[in-house]
PDB file of C-alpha atoms in Angstrom:
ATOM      1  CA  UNK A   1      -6.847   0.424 -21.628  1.00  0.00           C
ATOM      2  CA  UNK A   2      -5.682   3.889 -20.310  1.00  0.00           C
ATOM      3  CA  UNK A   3      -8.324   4.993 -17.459  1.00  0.00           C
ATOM      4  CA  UNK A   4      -7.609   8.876 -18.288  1.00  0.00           C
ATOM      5  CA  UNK A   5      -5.118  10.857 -20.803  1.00  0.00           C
ATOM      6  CA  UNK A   6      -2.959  13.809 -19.485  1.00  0.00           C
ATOM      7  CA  UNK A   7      -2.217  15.780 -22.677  1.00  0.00           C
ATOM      8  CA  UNK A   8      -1.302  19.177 -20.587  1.00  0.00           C
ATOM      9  CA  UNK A   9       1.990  19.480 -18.289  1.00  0.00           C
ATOM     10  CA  UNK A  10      -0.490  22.413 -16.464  1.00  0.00           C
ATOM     11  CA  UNK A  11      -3.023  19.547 -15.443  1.00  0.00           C
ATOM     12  CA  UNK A  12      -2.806  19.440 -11.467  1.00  0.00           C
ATOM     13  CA  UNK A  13      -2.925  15.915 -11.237  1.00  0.00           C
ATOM     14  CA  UNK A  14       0.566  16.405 -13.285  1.00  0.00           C
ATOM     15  CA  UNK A  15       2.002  18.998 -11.286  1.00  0.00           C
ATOM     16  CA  UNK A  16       1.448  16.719  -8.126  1.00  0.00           C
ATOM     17  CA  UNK A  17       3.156  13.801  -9.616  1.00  0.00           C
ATOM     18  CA  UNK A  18       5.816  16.374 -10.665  1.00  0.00           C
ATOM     19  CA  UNK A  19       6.269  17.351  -7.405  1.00  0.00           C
ATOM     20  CA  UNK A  20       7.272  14.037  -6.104  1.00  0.00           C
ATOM     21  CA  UNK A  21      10.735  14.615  -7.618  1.00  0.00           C
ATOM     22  CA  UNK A  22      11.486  16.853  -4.352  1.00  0.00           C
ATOM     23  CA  UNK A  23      12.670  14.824  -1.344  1.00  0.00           C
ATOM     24  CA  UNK A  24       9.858  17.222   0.416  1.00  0.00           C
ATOM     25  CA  UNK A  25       7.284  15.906  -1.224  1.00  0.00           C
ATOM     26  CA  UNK A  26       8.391  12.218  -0.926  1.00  0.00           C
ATOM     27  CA  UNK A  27       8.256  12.657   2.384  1.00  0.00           C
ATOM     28  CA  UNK A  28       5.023  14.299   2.796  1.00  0.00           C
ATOM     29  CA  UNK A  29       3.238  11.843   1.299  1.00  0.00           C
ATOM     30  CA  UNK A  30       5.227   8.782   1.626  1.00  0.00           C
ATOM     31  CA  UNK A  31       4.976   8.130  -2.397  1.00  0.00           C
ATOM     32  CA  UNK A  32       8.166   8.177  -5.216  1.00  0.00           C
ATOM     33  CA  UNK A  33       8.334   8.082  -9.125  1.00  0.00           C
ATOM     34  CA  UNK A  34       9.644   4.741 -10.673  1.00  0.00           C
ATOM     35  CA  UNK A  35      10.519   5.269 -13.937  1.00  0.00           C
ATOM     36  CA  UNK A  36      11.282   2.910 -16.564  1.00  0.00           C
ATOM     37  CA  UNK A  37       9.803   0.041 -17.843  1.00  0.00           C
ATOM     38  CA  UNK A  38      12.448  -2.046 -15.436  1.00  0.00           C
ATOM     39  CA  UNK A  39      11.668  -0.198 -12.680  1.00  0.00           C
ATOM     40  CA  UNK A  40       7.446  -0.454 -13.218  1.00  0.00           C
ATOM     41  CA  UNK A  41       7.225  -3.744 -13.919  1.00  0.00           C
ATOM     42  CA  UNK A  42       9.459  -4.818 -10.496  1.00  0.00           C
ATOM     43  CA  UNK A  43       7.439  -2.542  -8.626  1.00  0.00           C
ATOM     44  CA  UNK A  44       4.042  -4.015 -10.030  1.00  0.00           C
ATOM     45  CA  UNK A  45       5.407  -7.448  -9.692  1.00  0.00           C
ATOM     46  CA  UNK A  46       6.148  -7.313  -5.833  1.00  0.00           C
ATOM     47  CA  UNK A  47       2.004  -5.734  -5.564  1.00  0.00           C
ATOM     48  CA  UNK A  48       1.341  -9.048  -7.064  1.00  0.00           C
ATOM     49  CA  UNK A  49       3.575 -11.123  -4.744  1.00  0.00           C
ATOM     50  CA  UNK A  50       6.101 -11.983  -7.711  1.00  0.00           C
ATOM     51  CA  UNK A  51      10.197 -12.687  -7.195  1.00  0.00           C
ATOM     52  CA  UNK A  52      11.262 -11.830  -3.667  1.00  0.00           C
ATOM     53  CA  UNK A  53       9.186  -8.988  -2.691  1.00  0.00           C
ATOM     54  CA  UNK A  54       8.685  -8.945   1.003  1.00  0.00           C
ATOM     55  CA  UNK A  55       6.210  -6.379   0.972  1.00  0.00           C
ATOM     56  CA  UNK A  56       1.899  -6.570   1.453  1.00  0.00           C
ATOM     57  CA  UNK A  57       0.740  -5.305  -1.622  1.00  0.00           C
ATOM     58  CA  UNK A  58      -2.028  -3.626   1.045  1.00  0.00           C
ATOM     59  CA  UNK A  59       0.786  -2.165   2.470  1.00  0.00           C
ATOM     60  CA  UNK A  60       2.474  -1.124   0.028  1.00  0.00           C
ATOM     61  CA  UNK A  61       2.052  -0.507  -3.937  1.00  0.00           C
ATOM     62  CA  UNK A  62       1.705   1.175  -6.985  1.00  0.00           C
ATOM     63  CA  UNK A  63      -0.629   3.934  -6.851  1.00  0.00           C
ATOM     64  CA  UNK A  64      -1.053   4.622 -10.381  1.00  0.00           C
ATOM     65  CA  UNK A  65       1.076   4.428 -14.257  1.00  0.00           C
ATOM     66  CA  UNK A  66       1.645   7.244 -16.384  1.00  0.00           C
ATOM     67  CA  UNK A  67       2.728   6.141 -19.941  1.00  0.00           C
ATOM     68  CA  UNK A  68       3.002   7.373 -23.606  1.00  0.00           C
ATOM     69  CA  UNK A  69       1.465   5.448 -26.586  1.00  0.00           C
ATOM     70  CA  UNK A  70       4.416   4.375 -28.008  1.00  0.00           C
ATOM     71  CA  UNK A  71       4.972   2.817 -24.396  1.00  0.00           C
ATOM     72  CA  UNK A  72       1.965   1.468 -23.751  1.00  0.00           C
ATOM     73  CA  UNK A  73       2.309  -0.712 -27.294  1.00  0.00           C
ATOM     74  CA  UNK A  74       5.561  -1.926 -26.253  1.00  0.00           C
ATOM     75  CA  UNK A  75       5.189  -2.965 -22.955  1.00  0.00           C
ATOM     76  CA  UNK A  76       2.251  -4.647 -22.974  1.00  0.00           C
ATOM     77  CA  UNK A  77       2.979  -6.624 -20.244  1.00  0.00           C
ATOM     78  CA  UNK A  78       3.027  -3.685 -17.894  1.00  0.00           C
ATOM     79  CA  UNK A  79      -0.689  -2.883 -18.578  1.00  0.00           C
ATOM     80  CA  UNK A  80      -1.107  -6.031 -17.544  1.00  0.00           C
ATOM     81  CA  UNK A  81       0.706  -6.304 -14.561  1.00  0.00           C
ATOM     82  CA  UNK A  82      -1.118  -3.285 -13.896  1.00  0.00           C
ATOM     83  CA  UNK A  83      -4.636  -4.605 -14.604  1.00  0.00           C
ATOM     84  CA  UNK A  84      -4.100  -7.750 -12.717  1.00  0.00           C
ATOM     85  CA  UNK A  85      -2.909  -5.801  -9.644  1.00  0.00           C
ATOM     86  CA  UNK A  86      -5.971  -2.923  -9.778  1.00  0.00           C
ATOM     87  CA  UNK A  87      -3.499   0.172 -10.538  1.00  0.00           C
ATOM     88  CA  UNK A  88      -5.215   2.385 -12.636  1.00  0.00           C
ATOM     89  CA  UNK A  89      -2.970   3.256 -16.175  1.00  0.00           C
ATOM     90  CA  UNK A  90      -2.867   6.333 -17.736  1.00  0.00           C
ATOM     91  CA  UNK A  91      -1.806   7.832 -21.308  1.00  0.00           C
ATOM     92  CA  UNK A  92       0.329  10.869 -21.492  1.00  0.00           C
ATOM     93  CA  UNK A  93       1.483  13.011 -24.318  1.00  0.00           C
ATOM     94  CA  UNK A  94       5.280  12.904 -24.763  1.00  0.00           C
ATOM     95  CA  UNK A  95       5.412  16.556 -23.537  1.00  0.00           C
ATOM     96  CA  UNK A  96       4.130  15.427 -19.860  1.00  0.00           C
ATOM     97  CA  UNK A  97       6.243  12.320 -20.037  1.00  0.00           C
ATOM     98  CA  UNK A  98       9.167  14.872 -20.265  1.00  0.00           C
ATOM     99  CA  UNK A  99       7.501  17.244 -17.306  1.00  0.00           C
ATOM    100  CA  UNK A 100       7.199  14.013 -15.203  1.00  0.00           C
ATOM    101  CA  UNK A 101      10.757  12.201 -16.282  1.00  0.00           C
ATOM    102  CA  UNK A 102      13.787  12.759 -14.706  1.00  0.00           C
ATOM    103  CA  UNK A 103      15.892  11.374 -17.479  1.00  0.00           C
ATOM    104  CA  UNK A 104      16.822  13.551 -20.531  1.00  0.00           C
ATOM    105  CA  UNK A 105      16.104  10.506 -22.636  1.00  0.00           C
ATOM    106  CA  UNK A 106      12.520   9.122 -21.119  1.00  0.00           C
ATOM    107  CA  UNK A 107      11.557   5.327 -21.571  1.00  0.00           C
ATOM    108  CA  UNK A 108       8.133   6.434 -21.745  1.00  0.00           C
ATOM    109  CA  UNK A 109       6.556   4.783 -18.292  1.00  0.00           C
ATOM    110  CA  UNK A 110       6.420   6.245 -14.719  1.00  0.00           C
ATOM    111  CA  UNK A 111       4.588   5.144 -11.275  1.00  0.00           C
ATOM    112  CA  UNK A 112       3.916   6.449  -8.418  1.00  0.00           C
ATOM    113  CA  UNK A 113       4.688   4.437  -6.144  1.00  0.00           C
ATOM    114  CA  UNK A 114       3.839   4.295  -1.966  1.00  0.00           C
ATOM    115  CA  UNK A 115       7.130   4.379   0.185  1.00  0.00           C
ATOM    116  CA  UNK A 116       8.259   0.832   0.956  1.00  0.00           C
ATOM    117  CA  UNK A 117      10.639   1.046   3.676  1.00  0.00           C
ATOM    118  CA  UNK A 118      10.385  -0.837   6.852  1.00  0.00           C
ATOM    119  CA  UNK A 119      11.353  -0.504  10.766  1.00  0.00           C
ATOM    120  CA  UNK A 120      14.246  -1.658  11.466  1.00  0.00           C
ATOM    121  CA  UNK A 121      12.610  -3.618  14.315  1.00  0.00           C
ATOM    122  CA  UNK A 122      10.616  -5.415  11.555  1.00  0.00           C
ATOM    123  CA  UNK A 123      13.811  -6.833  10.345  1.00  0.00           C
ATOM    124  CA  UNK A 124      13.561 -10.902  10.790  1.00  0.00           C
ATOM    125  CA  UNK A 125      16.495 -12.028   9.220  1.00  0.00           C
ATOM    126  CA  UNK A 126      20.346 -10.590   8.857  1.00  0.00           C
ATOM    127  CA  UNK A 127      22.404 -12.872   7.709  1.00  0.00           C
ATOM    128  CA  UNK A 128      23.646 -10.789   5.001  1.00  0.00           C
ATOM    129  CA  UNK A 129      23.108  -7.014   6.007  1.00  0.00           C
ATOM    130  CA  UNK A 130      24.597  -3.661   4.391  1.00  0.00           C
ATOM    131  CA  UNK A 131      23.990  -0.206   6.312  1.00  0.00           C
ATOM    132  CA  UNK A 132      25.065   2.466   4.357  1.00  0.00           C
ATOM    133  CA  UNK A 133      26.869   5.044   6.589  1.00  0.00           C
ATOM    134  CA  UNK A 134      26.959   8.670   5.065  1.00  0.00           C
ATOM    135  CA  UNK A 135      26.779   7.533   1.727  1.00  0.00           C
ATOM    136  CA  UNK A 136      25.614  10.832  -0.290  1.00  0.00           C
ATOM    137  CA  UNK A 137      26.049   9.478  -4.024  1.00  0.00           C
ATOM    138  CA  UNK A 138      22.143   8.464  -4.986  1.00  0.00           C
ATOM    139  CA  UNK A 139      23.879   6.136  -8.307  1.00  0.00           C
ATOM    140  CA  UNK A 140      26.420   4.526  -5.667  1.00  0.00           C
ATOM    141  CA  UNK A 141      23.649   3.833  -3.124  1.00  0.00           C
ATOM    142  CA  UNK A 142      21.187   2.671  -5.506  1.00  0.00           C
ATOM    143  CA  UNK A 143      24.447   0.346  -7.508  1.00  0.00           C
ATOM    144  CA  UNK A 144      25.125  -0.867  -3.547  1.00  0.00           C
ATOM    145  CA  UNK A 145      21.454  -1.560  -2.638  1.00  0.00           C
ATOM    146  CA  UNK A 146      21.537  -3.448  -6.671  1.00  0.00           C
ATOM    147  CA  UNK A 147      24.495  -5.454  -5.796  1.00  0.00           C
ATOM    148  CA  UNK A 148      23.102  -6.299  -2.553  1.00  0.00           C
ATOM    149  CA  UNK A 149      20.432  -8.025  -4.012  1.00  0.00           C
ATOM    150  CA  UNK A 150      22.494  -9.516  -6.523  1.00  0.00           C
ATOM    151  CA  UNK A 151      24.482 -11.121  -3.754  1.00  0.00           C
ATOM    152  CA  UNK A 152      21.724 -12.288  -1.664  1.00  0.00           C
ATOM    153  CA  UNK A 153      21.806  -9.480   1.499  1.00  0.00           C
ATOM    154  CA  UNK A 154      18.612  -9.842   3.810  1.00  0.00           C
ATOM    155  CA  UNK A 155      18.567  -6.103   4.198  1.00  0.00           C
ATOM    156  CA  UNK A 156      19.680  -2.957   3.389  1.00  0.00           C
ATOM    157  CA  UNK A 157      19.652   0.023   5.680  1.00  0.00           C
ATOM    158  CA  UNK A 158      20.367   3.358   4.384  1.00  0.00           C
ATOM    159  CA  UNK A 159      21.166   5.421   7.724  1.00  0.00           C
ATOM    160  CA  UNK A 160      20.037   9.181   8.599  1.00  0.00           C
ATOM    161  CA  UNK A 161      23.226  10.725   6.955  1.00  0.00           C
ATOM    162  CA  UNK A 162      22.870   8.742   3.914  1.00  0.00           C
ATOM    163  CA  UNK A 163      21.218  10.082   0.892  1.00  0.00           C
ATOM    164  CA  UNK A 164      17.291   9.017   0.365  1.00  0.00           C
ATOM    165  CA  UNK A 165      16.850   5.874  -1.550  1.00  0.00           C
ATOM    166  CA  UNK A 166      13.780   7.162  -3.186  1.00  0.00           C
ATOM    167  CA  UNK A 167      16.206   9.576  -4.887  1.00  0.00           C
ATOM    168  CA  UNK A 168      14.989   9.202  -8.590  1.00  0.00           C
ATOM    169  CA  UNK A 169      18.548   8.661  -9.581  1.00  0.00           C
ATOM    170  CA  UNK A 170      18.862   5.839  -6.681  1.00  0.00           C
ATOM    171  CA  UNK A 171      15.572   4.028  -7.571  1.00  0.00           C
ATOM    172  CA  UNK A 172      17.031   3.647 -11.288  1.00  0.00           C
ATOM    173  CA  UNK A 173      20.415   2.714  -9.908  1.00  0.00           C
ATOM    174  CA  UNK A 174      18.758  -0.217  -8.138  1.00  0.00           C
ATOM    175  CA  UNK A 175      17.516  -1.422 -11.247  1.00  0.00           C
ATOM    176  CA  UNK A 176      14.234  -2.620  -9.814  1.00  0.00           C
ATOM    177  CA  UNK A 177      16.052  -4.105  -6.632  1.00  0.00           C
ATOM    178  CA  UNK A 178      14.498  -1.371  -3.684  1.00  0.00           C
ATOM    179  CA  UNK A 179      11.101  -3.852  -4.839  1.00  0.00           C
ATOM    180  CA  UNK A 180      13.007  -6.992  -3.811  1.00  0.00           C
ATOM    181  CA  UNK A 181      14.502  -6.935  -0.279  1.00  0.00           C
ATOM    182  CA  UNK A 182      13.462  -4.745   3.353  1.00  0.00           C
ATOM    183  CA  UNK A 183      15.493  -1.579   2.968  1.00  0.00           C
ATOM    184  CA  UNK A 184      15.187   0.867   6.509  1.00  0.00           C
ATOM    185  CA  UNK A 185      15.128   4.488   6.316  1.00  0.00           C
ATOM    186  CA  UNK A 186      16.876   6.679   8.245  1.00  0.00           C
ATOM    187  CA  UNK A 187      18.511   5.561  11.719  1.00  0.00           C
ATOM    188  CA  UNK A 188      21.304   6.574  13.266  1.00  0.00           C
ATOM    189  CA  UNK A 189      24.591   3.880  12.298  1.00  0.00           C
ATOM    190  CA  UNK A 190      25.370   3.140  15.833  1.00  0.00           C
ATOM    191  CA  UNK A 191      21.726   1.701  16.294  1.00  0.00           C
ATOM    192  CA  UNK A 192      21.645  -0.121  13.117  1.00  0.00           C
ATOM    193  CA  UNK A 193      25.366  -1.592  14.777  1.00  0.00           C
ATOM    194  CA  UNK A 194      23.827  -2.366  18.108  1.00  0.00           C
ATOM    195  CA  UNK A 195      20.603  -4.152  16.191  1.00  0.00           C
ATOM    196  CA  UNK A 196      22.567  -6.464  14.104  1.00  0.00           C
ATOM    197  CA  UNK A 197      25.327  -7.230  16.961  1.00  0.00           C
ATOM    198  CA  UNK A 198      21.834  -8.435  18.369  1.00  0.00           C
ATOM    199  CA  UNK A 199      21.086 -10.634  16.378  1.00  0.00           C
ATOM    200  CA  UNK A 200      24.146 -12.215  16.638  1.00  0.00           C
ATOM    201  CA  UNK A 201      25.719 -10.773  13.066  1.00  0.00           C
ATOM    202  CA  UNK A 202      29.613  -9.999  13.238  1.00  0.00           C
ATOM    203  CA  UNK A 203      29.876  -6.470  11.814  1.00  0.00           C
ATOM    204  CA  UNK A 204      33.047  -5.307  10.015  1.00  0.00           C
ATOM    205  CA  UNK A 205      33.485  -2.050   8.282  1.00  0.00           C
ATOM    206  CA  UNK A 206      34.648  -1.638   4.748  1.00  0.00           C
ATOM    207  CA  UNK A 207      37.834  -0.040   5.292  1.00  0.00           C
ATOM    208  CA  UNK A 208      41.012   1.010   2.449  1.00  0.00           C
ATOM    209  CA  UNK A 209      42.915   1.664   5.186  1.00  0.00           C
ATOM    210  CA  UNK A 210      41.816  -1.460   7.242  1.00  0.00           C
ATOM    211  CA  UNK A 211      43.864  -3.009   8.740  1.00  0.00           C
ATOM    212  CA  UNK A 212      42.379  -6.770   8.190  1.00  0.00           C
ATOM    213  CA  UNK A 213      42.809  -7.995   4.770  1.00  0.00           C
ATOM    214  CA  UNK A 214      39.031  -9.293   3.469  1.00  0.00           C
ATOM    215  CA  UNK A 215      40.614 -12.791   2.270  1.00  0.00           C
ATOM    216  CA  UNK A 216      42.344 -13.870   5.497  1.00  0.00           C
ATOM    217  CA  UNK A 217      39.059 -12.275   7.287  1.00  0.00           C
ATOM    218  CA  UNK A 218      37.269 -15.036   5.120  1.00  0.00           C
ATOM    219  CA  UNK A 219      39.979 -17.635   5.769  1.00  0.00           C
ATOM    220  CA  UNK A 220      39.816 -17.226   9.498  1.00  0.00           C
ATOM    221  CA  UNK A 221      36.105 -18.033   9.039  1.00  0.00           C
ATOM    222  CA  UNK A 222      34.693 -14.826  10.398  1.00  0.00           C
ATOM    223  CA  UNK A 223      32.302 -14.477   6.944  1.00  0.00           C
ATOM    224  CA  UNK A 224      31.108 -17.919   7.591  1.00  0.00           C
ATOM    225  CA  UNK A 225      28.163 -16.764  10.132  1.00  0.00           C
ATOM    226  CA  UNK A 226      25.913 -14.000  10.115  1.00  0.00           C
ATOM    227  CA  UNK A 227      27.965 -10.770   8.903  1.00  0.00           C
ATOM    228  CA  UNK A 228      26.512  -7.157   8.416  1.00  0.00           C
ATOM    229  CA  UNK A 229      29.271  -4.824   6.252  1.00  0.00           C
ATOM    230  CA  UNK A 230      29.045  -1.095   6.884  1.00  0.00           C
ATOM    231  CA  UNK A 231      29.897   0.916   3.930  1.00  0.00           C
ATOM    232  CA  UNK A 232      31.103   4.694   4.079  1.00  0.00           C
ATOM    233  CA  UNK A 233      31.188   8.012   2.403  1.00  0.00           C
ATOM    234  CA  UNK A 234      32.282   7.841  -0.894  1.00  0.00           C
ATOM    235  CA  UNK A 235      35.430  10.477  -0.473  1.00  0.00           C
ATOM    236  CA  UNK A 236      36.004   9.938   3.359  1.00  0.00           C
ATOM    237  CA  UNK A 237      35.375   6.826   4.556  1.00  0.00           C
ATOM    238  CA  UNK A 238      33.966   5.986   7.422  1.00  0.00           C
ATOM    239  CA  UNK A 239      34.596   7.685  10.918  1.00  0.00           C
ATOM    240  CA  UNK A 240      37.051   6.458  13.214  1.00  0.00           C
ATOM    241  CA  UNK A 241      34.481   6.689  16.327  1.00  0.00           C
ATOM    242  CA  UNK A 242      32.097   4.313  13.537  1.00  0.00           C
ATOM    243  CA  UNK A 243      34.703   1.848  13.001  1.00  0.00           C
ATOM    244  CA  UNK A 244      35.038   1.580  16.586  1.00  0.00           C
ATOM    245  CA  UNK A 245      31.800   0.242  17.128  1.00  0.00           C
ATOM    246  CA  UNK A 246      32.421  -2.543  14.868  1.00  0.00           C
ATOM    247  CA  UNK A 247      34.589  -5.993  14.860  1.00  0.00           C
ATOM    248  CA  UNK A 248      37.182  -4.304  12.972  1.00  0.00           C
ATOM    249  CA  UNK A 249      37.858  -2.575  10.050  1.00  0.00           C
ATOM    250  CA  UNK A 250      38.504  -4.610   6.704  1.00  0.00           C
ATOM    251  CA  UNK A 251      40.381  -3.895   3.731  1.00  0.00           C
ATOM    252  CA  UNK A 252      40.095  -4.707   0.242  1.00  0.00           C
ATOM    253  CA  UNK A 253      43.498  -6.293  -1.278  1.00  0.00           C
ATOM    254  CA  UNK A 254      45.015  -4.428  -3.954  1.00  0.00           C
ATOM    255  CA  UNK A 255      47.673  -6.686  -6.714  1.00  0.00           C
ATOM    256  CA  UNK A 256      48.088  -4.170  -9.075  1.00  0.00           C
ATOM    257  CA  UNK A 257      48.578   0.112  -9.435  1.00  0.00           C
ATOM    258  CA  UNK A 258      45.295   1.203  -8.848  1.00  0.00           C
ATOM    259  CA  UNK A 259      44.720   3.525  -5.342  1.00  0.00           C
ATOM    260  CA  UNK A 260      41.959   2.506  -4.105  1.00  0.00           C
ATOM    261  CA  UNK A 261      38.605   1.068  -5.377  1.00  0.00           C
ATOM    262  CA  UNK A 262      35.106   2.923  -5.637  1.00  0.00           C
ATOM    263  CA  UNK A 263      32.333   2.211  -3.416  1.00  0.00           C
ATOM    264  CA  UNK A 264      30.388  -0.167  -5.674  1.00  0.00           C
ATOM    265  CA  UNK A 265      33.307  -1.961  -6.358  1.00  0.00           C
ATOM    266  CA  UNK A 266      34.559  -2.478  -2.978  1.00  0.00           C
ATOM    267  CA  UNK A 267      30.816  -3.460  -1.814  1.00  0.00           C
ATOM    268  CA  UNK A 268      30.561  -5.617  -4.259  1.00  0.00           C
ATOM    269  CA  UNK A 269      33.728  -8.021  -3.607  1.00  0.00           C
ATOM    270  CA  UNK A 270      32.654  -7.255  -0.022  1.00  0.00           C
ATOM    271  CA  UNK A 271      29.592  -9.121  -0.516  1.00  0.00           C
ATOM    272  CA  UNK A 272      30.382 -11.883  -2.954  1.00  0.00           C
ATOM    273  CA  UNK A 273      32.898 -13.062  -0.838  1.00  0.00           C
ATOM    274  CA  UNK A 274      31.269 -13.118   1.798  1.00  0.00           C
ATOM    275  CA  UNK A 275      28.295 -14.708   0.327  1.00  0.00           C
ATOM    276  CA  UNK A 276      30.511 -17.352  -1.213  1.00  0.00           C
ATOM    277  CA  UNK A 277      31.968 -18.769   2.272  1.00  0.00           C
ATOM    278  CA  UNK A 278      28.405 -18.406   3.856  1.00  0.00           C
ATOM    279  CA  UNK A 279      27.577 -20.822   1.083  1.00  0.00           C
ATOM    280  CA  UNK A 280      30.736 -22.882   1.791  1.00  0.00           C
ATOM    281  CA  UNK A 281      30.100 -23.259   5.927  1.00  0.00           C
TER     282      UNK A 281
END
């Protein structure tokens, strides 16, 4: 059952989720809008320790669901997800699901949900790592951070020139994956470089002007240990005085006409292959 129902977009307690659309906001008080019934029920499911959530539910968690009717019949298994993991559901009107959504077609369910990013010094394992260098695109980051998961990474970190993963467009990008794996906020590429150098994690940039080719990279075995890939801006690459602070920079193969390939795309050969001979060693 609904705890309260929001029938006016001029309610306060609307206007404040509203507000969490603005990165300012986000920031101020740690907190982001899920939306979608994908979205809500992988959040709710890594509060109650489900899939591969590393997160503390006390840590980190849904703080409350807003959700039409219509919504709340269909998804029943969100209100319970919800009850089971003491976040208080509320009904809506379809004219505040529209104030709060950030989709011109709503799905009819949003949380609020508390930031779950972590330090990267928190960071325990890195075999498979992505840092996302000056990557602006919210759908590539959150398609990147999706594939990531997909593929098995131990961590994503999305660096202080990239966009903000609690974008709303990035969150439904991710497709429920920003729930399942330690993502870190915000620091500087060459430090994110140095950590996973660390840790002992060969660290090649993704490169179409590279000039190693990704399959003899993986023939000569150097995807076989731990390996972090650093991804660039989608219409410039990465920086010359980035590259340099990697092993090298690594190029996709290309058989047929095309240019080049698109961020997602290259990530996401990027990372199967290197998951694949990881597997294989």
């Amino acid at each position: 059952m609904a705890s309260h129902e929001f029938t006016s977009v001029r309610s306060p307690r609307i206007k404040g989720v509203r507000r969490l659309a603005k990165r300012t906001f986000r920031q101020r008080e740690r907190r982001f809008l899920a939306e979608g019934p994908q979205a809500v029920r992988e959040a709710l499911a890594a509060v109650n320790g489900g899939g591969r959530s590393p997160y503390d539910g006390a840590a980190h968690g849904v703080v409350e669901v807003y959700a039409t009717a219509e919504a709340m019949q269909r998804h029943i298994d969100l209100l319970d997800a919800a009850h089971t993991a003491g976040v208080p559901t509320h009904r809506v009107s379809l004219d505040v699901m529209s104030e709060l959504a950030q989709t011109i077609t709503p799905q009819g369910v949003i949380a609020v949900c508390e930031f779950v990013d972590v330090p990267l010094e928190k960071v325990t394992d890195a075999r498979l790592a992505v840092v996302l260098s000056h990557v602006r695109d919210p759908g590539n980051a959150g398609t990147v951070l999706r594939t990531a998961d997909a593929a098995g990474a131990d961590v994503v970190v999305f660096t202080d020139a990239s966009v903000d993963p609690y974008n709303g467009k990035c969150v439904r990008a991710s497709a429920g994956s920003l729930f399942h794996l330690p993502v870190v906020v915000g620091v500087p590429v060459a430090r994110a470089i140095d950590f996973l150098h660390e840790a002992g994690a060969k660290v090649w940039a993704a490169d179409g002007g590279g000039d190693r080719d990704l399959h003899q990279v993986a023939d000569d075995g150097a995807l076989d240990g731990p390996v972090g890939w650093v991804f660039g801006n989608e219409a410039w690459g990465l920086p010359e005085e980035t590259v340099r602070l990697t092993d090298g920079a690594v190029s996709v193969p290309i058989y047929g006409g095309a240019e080049s390939l698109n961020l997602a795309t290259a990530a996401a050969v990027c990372l199967y292959t290197t998951a694949r001979q990881q597997r294989r060693a």
